[in-house]
PDB file of C-alpha atoms and ligand atoms in Angstrom:
ATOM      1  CA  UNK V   1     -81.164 -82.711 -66.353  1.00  0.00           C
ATOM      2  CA  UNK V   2     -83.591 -83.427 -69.206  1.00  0.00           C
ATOM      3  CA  UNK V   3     -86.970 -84.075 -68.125  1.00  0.00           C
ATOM      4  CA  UNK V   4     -88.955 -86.814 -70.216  1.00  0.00           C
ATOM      5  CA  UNK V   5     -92.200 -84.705 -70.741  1.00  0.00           C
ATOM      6  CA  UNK V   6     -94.801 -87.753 -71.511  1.00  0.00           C
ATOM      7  CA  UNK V   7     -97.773 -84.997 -71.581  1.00  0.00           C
ATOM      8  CA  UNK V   8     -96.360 -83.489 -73.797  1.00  0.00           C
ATOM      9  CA  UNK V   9     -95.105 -86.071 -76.115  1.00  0.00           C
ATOM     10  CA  UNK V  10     -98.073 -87.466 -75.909  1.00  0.00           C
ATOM     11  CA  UNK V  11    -100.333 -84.801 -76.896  1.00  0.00           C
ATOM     12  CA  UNK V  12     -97.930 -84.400 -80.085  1.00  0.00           C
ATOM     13  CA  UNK V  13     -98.800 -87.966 -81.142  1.00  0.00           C
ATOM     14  CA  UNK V  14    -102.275 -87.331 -81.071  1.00  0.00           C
ATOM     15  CA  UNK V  15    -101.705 -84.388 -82.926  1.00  0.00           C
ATOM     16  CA  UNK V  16    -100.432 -86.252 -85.230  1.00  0.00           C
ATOM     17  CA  UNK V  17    -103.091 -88.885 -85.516  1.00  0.00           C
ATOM     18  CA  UNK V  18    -106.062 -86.216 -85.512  1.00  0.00           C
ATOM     19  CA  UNK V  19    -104.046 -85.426 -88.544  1.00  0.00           C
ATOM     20  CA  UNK V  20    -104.336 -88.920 -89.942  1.00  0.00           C
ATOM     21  CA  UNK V  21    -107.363 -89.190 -88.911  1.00  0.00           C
ATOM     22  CA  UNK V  22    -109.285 -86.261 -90.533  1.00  0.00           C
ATOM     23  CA  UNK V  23    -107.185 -86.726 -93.718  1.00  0.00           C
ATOM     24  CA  UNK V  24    -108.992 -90.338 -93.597  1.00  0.00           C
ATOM     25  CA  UNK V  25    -112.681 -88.800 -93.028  1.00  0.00           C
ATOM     26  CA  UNK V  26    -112.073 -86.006 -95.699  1.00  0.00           C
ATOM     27  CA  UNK V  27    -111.103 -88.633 -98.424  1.00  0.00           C
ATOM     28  CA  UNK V  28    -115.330 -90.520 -96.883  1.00  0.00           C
ATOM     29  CA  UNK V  29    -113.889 -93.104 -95.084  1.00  0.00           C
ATOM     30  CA  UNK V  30    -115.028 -94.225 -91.938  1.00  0.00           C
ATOM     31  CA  UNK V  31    -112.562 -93.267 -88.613  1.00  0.00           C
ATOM     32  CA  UNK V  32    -110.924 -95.980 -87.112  1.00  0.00           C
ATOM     33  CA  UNK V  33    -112.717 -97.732 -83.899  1.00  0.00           C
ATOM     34  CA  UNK V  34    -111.315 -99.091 -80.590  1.00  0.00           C
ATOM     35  CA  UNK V  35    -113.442-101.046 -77.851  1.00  0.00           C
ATOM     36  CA  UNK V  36    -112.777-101.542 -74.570  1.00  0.00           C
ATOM     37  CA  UNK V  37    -113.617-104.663 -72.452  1.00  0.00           C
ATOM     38  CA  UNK V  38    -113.823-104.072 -68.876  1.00  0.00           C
ATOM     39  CA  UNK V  39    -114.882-106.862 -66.265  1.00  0.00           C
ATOM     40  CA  UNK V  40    -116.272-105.741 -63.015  1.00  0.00           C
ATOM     41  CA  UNK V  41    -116.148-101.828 -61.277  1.00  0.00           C
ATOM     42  CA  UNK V  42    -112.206-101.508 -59.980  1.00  0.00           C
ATOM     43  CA  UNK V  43    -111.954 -98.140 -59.292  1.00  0.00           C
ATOM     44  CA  UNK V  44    -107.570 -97.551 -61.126  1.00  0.00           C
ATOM     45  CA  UNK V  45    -108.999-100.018 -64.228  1.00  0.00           C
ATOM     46  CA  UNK V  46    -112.685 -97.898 -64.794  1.00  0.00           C
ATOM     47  CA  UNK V  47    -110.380 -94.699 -64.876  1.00  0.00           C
ATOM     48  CA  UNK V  48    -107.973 -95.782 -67.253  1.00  0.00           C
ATOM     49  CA  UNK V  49    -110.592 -97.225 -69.259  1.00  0.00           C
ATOM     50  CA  UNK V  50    -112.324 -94.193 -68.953  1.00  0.00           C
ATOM     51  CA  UNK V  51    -109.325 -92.223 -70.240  1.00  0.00           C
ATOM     52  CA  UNK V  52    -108.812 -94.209 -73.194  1.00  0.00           C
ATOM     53  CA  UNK V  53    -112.227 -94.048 -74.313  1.00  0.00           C
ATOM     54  CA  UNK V  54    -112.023 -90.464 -73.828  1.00  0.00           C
ATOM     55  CA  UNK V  55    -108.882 -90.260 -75.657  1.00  0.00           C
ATOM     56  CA  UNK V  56    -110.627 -92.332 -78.782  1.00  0.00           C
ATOM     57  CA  UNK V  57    -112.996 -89.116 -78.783  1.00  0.00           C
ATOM     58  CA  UNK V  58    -110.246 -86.435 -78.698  1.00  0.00           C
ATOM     59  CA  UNK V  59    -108.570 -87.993 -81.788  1.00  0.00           C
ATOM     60  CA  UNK V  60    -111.386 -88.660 -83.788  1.00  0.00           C
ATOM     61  CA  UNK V  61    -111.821 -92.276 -83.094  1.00  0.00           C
ATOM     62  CA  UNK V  62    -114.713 -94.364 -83.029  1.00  0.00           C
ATOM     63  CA  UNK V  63    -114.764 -96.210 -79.419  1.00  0.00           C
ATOM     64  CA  UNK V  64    -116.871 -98.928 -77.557  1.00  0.00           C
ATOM     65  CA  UNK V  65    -116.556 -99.344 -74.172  1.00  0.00           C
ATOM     66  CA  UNK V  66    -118.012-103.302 -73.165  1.00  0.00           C
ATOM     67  CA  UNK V  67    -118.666-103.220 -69.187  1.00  0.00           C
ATOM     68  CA  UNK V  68    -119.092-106.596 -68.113  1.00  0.00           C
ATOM     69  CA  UNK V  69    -120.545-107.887 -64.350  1.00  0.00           C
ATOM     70  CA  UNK V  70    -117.959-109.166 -62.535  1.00  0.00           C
ATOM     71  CA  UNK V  71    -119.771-112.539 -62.112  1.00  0.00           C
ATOM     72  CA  UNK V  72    -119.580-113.297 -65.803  1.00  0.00           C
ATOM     73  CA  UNK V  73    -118.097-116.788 -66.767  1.00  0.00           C
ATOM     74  CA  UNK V  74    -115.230-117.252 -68.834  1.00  0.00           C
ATOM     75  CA  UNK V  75    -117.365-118.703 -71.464  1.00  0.00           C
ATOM     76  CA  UNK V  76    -119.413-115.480 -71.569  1.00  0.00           C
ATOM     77  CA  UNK V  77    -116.637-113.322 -71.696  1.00  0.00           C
ATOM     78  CA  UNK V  78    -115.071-115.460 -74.770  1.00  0.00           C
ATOM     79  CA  UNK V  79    -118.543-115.236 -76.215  1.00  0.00           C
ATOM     80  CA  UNK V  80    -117.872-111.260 -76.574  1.00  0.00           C
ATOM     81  CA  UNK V  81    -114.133-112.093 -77.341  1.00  0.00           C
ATOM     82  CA  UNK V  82    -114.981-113.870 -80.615  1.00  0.00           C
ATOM     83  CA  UNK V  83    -118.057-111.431 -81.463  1.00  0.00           C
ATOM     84  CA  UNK V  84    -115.161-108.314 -81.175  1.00  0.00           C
ATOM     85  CA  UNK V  85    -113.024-110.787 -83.507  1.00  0.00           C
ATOM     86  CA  UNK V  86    -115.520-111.293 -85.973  1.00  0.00           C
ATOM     87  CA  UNK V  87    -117.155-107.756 -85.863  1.00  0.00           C
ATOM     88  CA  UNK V  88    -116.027-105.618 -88.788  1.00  0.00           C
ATOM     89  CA  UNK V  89    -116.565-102.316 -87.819  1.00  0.00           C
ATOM     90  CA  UNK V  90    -113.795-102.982 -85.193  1.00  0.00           C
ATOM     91  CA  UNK V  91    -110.484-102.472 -86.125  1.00  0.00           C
ATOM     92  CA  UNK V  92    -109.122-103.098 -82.578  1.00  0.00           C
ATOM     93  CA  UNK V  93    -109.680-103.821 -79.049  1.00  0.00           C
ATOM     94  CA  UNK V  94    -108.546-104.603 -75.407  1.00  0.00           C
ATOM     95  CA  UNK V  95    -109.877-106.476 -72.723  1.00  0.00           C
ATOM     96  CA  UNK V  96    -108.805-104.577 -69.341  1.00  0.00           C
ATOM     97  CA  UNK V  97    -106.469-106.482 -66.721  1.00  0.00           C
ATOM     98  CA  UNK V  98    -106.437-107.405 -64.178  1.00  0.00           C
ATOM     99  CA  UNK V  99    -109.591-110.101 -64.663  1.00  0.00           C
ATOM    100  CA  UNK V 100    -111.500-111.466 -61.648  1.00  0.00           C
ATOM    101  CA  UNK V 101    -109.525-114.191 -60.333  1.00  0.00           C
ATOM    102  CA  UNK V 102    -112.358-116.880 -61.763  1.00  0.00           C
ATOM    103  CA  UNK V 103    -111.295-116.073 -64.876  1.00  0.00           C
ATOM    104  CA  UNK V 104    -108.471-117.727 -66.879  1.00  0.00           C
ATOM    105  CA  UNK V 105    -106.458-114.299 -68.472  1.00  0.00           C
ATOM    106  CA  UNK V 106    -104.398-116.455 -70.728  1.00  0.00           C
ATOM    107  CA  UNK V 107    -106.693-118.458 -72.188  1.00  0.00           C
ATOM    108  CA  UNK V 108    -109.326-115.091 -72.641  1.00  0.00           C
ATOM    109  CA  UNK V 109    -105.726-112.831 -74.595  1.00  0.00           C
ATOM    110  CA  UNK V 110    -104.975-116.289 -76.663  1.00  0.00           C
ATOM    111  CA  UNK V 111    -109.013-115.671 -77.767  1.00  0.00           C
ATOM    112  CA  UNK V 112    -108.255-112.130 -79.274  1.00  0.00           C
ATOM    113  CA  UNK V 113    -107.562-112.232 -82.624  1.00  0.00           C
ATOM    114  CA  UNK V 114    -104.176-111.280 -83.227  1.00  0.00           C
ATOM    115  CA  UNK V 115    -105.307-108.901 -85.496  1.00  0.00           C
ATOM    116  CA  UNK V 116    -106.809-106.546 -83.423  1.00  0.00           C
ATOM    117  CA  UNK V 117    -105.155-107.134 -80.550  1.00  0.00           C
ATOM    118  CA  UNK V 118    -103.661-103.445 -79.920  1.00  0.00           C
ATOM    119  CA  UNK V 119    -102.410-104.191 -76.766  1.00  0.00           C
ATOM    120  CA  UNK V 120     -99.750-106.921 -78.274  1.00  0.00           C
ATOM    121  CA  UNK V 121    -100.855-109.065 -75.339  1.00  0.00           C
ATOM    122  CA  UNK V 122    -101.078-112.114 -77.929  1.00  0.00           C
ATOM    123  CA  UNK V 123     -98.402-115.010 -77.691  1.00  0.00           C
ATOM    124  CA  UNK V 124     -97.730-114.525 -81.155  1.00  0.00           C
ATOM    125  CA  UNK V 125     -97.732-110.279 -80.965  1.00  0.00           C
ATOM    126  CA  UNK V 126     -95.373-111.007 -77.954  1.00  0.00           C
ATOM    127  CA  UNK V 127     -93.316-113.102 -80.194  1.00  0.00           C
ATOM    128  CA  UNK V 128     -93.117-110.940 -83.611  1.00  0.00           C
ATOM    129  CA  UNK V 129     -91.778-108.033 -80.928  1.00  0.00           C
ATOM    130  CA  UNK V 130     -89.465-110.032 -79.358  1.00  0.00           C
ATOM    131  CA  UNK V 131     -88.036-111.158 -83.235  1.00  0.00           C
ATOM    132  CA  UNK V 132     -88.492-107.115 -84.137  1.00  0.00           C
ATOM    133  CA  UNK V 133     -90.932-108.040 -86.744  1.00  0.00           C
ATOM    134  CA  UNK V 134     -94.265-105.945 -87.235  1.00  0.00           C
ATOM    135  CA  UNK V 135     -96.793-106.556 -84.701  1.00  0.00           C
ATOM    136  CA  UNK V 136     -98.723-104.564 -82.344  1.00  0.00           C
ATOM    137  CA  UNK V 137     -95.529-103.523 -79.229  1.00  0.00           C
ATOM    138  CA  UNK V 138     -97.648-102.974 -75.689  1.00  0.00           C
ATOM    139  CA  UNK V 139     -98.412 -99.852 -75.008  1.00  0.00           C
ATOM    140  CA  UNK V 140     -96.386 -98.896 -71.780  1.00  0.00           C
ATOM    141  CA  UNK V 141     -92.937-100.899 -72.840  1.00  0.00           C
ATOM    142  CA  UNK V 142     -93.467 -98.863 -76.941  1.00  0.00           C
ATOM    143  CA  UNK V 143     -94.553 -95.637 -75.019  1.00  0.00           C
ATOM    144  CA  UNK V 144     -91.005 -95.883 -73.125  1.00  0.00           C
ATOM    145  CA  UNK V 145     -88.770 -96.501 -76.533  1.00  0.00           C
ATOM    146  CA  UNK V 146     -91.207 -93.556 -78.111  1.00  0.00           C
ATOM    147  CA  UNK V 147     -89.824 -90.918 -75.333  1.00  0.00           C
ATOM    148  CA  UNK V 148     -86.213 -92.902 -75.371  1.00  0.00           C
ATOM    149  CA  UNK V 149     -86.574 -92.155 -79.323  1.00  0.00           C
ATOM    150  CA  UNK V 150     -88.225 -88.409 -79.386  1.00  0.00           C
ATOM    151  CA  UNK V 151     -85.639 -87.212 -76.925  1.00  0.00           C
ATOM    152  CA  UNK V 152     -82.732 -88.743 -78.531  1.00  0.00           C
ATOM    153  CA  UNK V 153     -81.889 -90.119 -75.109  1.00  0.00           C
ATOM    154  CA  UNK V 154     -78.357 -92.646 -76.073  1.00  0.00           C
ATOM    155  CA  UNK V 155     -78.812 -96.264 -75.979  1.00  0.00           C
ATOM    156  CA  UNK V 156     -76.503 -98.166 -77.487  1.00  0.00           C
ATOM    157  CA  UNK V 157     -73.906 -99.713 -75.636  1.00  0.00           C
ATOM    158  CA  UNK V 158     -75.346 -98.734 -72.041  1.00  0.00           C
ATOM    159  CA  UNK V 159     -76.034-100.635 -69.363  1.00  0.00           C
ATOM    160  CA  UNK V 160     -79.334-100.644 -68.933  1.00  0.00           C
ATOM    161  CA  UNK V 161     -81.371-102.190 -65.600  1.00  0.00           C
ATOM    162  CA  UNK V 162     -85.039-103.200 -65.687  1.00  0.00           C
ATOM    163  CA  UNK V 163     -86.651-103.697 -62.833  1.00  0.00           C
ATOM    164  CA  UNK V 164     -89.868-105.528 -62.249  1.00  0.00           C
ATOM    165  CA  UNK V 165     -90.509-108.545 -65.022  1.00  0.00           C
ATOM    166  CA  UNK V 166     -94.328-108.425 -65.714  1.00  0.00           C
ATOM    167  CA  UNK V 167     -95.973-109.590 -68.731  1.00  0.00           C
ATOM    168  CA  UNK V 168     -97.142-106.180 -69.327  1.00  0.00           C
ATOM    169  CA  UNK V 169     -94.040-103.678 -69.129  1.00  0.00           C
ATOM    170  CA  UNK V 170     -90.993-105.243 -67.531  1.00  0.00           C
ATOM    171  CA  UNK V 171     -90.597-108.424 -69.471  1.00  0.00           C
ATOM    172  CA  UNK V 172     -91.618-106.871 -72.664  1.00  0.00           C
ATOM    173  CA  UNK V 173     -89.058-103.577 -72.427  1.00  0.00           C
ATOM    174  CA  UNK V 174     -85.985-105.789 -71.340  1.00  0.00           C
ATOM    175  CA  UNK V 175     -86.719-107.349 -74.719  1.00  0.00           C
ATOM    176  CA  UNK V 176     -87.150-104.502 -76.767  1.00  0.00           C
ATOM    177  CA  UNK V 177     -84.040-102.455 -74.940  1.00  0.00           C
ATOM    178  CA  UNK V 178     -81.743-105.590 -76.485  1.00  0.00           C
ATOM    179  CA  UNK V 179     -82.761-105.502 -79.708  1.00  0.00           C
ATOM    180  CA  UNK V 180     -80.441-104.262 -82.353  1.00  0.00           C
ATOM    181  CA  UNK V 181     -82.519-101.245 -82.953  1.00  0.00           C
ATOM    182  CA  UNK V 182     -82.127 -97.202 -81.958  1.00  0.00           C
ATOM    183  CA  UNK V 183     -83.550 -97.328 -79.351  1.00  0.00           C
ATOM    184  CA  UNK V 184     -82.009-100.258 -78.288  1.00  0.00           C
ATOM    185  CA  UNK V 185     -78.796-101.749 -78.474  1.00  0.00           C
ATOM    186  CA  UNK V 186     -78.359-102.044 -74.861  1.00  0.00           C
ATOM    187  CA  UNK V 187     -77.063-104.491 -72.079  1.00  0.00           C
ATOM    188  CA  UNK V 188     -80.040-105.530 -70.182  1.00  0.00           C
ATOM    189  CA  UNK V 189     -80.318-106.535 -66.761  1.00  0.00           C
ATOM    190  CA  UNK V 190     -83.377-107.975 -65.789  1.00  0.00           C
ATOM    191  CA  UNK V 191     -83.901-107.944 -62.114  1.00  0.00           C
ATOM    192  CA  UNK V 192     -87.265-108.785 -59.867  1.00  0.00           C
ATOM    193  CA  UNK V 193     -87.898-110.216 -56.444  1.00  0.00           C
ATOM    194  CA  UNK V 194     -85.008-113.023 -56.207  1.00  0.00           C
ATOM    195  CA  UNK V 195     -82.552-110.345 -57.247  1.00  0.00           C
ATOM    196  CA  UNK V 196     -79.154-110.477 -55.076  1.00  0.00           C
ATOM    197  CA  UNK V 197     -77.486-107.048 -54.499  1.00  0.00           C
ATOM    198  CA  UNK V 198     -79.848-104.751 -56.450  1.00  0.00           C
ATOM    199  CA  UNK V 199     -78.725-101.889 -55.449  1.00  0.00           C
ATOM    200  CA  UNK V 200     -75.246-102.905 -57.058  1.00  0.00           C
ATOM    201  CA  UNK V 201     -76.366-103.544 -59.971  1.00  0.00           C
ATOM    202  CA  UNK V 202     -79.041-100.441 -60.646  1.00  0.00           C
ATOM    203  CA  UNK V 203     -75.510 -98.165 -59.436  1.00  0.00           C
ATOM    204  CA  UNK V 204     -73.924 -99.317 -62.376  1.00  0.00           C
ATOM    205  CA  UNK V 205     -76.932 -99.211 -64.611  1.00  0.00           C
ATOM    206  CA  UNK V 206     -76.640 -95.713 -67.309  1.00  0.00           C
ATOM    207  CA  UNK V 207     -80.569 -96.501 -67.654  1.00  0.00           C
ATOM    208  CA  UNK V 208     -83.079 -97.737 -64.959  1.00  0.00           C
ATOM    209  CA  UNK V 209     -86.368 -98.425 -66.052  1.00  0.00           C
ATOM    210  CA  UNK V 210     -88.629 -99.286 -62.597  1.00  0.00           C
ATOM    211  CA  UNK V 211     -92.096-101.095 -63.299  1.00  0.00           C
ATOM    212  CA  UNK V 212     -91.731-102.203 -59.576  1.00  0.00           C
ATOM    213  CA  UNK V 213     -95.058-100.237 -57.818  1.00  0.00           C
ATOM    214  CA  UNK V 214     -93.078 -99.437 -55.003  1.00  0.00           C
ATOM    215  CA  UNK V 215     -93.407 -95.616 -53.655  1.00  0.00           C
ATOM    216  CA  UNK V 216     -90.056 -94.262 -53.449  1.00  0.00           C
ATOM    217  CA  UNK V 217     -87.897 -97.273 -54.279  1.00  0.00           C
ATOM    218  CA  UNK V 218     -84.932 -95.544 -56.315  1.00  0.00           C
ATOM    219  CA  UNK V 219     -83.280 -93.346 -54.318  1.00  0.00           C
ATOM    220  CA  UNK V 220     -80.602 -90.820 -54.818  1.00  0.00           C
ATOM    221  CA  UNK V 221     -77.678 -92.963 -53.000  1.00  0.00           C
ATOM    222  CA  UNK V 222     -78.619 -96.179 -55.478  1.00  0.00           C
ATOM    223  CA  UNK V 223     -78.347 -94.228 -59.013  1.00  0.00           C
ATOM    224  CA  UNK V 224     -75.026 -93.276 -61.214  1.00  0.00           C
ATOM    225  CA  UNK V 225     -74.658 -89.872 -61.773  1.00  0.00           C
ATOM    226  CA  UNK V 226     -75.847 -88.832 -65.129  1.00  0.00           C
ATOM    227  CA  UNK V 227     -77.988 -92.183 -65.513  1.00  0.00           C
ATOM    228  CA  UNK V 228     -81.511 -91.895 -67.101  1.00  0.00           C
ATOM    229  CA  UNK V 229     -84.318 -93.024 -65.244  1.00  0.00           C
ATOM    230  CA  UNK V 230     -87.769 -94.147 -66.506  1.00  0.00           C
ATOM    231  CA  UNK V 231     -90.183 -94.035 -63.740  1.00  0.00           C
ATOM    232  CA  UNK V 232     -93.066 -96.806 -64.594  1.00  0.00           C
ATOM    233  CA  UNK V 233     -94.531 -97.035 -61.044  1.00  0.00           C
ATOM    234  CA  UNK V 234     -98.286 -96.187 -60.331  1.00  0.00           C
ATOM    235  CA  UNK V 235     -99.410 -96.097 -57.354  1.00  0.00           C
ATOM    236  CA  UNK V 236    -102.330 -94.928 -55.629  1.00  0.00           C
ATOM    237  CA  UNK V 237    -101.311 -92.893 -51.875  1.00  0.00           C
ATOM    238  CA  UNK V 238    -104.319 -91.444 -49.836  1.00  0.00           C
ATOM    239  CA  UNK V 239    -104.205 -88.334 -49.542  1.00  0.00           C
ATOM    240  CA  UNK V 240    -106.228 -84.766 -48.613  1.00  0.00           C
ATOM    241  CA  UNK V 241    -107.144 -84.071 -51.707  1.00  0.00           C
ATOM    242  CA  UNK V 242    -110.697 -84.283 -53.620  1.00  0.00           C
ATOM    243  CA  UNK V 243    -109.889 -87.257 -55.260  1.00  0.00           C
ATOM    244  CA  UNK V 244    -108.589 -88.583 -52.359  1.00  0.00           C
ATOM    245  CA  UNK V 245    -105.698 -89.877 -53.984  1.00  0.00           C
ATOM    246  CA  UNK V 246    -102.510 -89.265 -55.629  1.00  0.00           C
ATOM    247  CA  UNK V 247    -100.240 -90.655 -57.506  1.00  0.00           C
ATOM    248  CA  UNK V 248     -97.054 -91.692 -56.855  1.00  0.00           C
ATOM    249  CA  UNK V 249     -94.333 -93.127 -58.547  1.00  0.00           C
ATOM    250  CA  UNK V 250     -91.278 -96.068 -57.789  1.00  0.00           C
ATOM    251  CA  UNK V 251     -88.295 -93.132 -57.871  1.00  0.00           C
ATOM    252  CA  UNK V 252     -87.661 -90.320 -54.947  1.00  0.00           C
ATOM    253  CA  UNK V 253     -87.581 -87.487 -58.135  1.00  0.00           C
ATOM    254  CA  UNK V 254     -86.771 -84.294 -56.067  1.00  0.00           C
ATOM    255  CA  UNK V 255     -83.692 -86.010 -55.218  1.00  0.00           C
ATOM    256  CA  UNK V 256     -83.195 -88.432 -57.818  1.00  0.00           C
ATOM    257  CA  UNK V 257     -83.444 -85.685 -60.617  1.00  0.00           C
ATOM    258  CA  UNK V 258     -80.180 -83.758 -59.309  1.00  0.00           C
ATOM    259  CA  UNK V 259     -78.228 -86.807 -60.464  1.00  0.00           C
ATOM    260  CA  UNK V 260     -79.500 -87.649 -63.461  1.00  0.00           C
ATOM    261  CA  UNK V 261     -79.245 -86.556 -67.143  1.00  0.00           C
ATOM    262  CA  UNK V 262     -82.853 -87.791 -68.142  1.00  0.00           C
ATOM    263  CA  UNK V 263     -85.940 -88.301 -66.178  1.00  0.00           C
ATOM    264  CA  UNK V 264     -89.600 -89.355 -66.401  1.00  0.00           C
ATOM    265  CA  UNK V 265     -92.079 -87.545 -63.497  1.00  0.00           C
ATOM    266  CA  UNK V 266     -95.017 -89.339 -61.766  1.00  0.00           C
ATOM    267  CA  UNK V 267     -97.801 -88.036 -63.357  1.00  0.00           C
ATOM    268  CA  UNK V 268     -97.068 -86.711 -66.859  1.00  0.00           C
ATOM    269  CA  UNK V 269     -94.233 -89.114 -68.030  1.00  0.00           C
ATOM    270  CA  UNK V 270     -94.702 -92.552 -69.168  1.00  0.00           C
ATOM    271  CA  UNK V 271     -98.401 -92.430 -68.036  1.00  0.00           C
ATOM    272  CA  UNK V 272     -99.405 -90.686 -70.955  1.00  0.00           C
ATOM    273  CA  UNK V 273     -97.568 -92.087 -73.203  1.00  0.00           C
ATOM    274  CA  UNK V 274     -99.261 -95.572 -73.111  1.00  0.00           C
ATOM    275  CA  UNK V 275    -102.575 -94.045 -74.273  1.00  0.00           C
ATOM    276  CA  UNK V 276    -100.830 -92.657 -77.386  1.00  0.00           C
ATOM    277  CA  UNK V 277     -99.201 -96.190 -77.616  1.00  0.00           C
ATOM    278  CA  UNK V 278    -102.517 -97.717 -77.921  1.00  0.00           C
ATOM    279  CA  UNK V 279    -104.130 -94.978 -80.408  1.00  0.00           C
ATOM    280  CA  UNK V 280    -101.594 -95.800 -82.746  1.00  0.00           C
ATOM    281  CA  UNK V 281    -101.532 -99.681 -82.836  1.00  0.00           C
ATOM    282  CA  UNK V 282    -105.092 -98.682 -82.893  1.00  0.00           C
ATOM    283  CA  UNK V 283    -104.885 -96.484 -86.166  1.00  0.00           C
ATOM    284  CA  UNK V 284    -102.479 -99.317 -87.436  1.00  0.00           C
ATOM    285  CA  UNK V 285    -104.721-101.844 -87.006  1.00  0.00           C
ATOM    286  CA  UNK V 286    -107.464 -99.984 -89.249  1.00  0.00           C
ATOM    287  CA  UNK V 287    -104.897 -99.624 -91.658  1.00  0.00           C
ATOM    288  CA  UNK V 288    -103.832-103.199 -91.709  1.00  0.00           C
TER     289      UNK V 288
HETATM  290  N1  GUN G 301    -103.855-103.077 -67.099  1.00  0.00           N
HETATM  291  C1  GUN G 301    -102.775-102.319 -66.799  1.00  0.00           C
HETATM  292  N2  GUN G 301    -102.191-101.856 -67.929  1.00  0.00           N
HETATM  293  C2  GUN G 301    -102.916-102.355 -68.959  1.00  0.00           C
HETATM  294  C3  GUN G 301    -102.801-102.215 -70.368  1.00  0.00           C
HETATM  295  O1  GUN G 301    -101.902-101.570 -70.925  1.00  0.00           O
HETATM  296  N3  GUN G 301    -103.751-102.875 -71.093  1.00  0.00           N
HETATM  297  C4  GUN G 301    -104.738-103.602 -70.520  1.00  0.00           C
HETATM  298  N4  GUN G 301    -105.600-104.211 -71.328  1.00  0.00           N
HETATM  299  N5  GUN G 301    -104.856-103.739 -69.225  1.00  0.00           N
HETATM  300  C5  GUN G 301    -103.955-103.118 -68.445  1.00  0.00           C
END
């Protein structure tokens, strides 16, 4: 059993774009620059705001974070939508889900310029992925292919079992696990809440990807032997600790890992990953 070390991984990408990075300052140009819209005070969506602001820092970046009242109108909010658009000394931004429920979210991601919209949360972003043209790929469904990719794990050809179809991660990875790319190339199975006999079809899945946020979901008795499993599931259990929380994933690893050839922990496996993700549509934006 391999495990999928997203830490690490992900701390070798932004290795690699301090690199970029202070080759760009060295030559007098200015660092690229993310900003961060965030609507409101949830406590999961201020930390991983927090965390990518922080990780702006660590790499060099320029970053803004934009903290917005939760009782802001839409028309505010689009207000600071077009000024990011228009602002040239941002290459890129993202506005934090989930919005207040007052709030239209389609209409406010169909506002971001296309351009700098690093978290490919655009229609036509979405689109140019699902065509495999250039675009900005979401962070969490690119940060999967990126560890699928760096650890040489074998697509093509395999049966591979999604499960969960958000806008954010499971819609977008059944996509990009299709496409005639390495990774890629595989036989997708999309399955979500009005799936019959799931536990069928993830048994004869060689890769299960779970974006369900359910603790302890996969279990040992449900997965192939030797079958790769991408753990995308965050979710917040009380617990003793300072914090007060941990953080669990969708798949029973102690038991789950025996049988498997490839495997993603809860922390430190895809988690990570999706920060990278986002530096580097980030630094691609600036270059664009
Ligand atoms: N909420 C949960 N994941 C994400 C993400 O990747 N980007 C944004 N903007 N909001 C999120």
């Amino acid at each position: 059993m391999i495990i999928l070390d997203g830490k690490k991984t992900s701390n070798d990408i932004k290795d690699e774009i301090t690199d970029e990075v202070n080759s760009i300052i060295s030559k007098g140009d200015r660092p690229p620059h993310l900003a961060a819209v965030i609507v409101g005070n949830d406590g999961a969506s201020l930390t991983y705001v927090g965390s990518k602001v922080r990780a702006c820092e660590k790499v060099g970046f320029d970053s803004t974070l934009v903290s917005l009242e939760d009782s802001i109108s839409e028309e505010e909010l689009l207000d600071k939508v077009y000024e990011l658009n228009n602002d040239k000394k941002i290459d890129g931004y993202i506005v934090q889900l989930p919005l207040p429920k007052h709030i239209d979210t389609q209409k406010v991601l169909l506002a971001v310029d296309p351009k700098k919209d690093v978290d490919g949360f655009h229609p036509v972003n979405f689109g140019r992925m699902a065509l495999n043209l250039p675009t900005f790929i979401s962070a969490t469904p690119n940060g999967i292919m990126e560890l699928l990719k760096r650890y040489k794990v074998p697509t093509e050809g395999k049966n591979t079992i999604v499960i969960g179809r958000s806008d954010i991660v499971g819609k977008p990875v059944s996509i990009l696990m299709g496409l005639k790319t390495n990774p890629g190339n595989s036989t997708v199975t999309l399955a979500h809440s009005r799936t019959k006999n799931i536990e069928d079809l993830i048994k004869q899945a060689d890769i299960v990807i779970s974006a369900l946020g359910v603790p302890d979901f996969i279990k040992e008795h449900m997965i192939k032997e030797g079958a790769t499993v991408i753990d995308v599931g965050i979710t917040r259990v009380e617990d003793d600790s300072e914090k007060g929380y941990k953080i669990v994933g969708d798949v029973d690893y102690e038991n789950v890992s025996k049988k498997s050839s490839f495997i993603t922990p809860v922390p430190g496996g895809v988690g990570p990953m999706t920060i990278a993700m986002l530096l580097k549509n980030t630094l691609q934006a600036y270059k664009n």
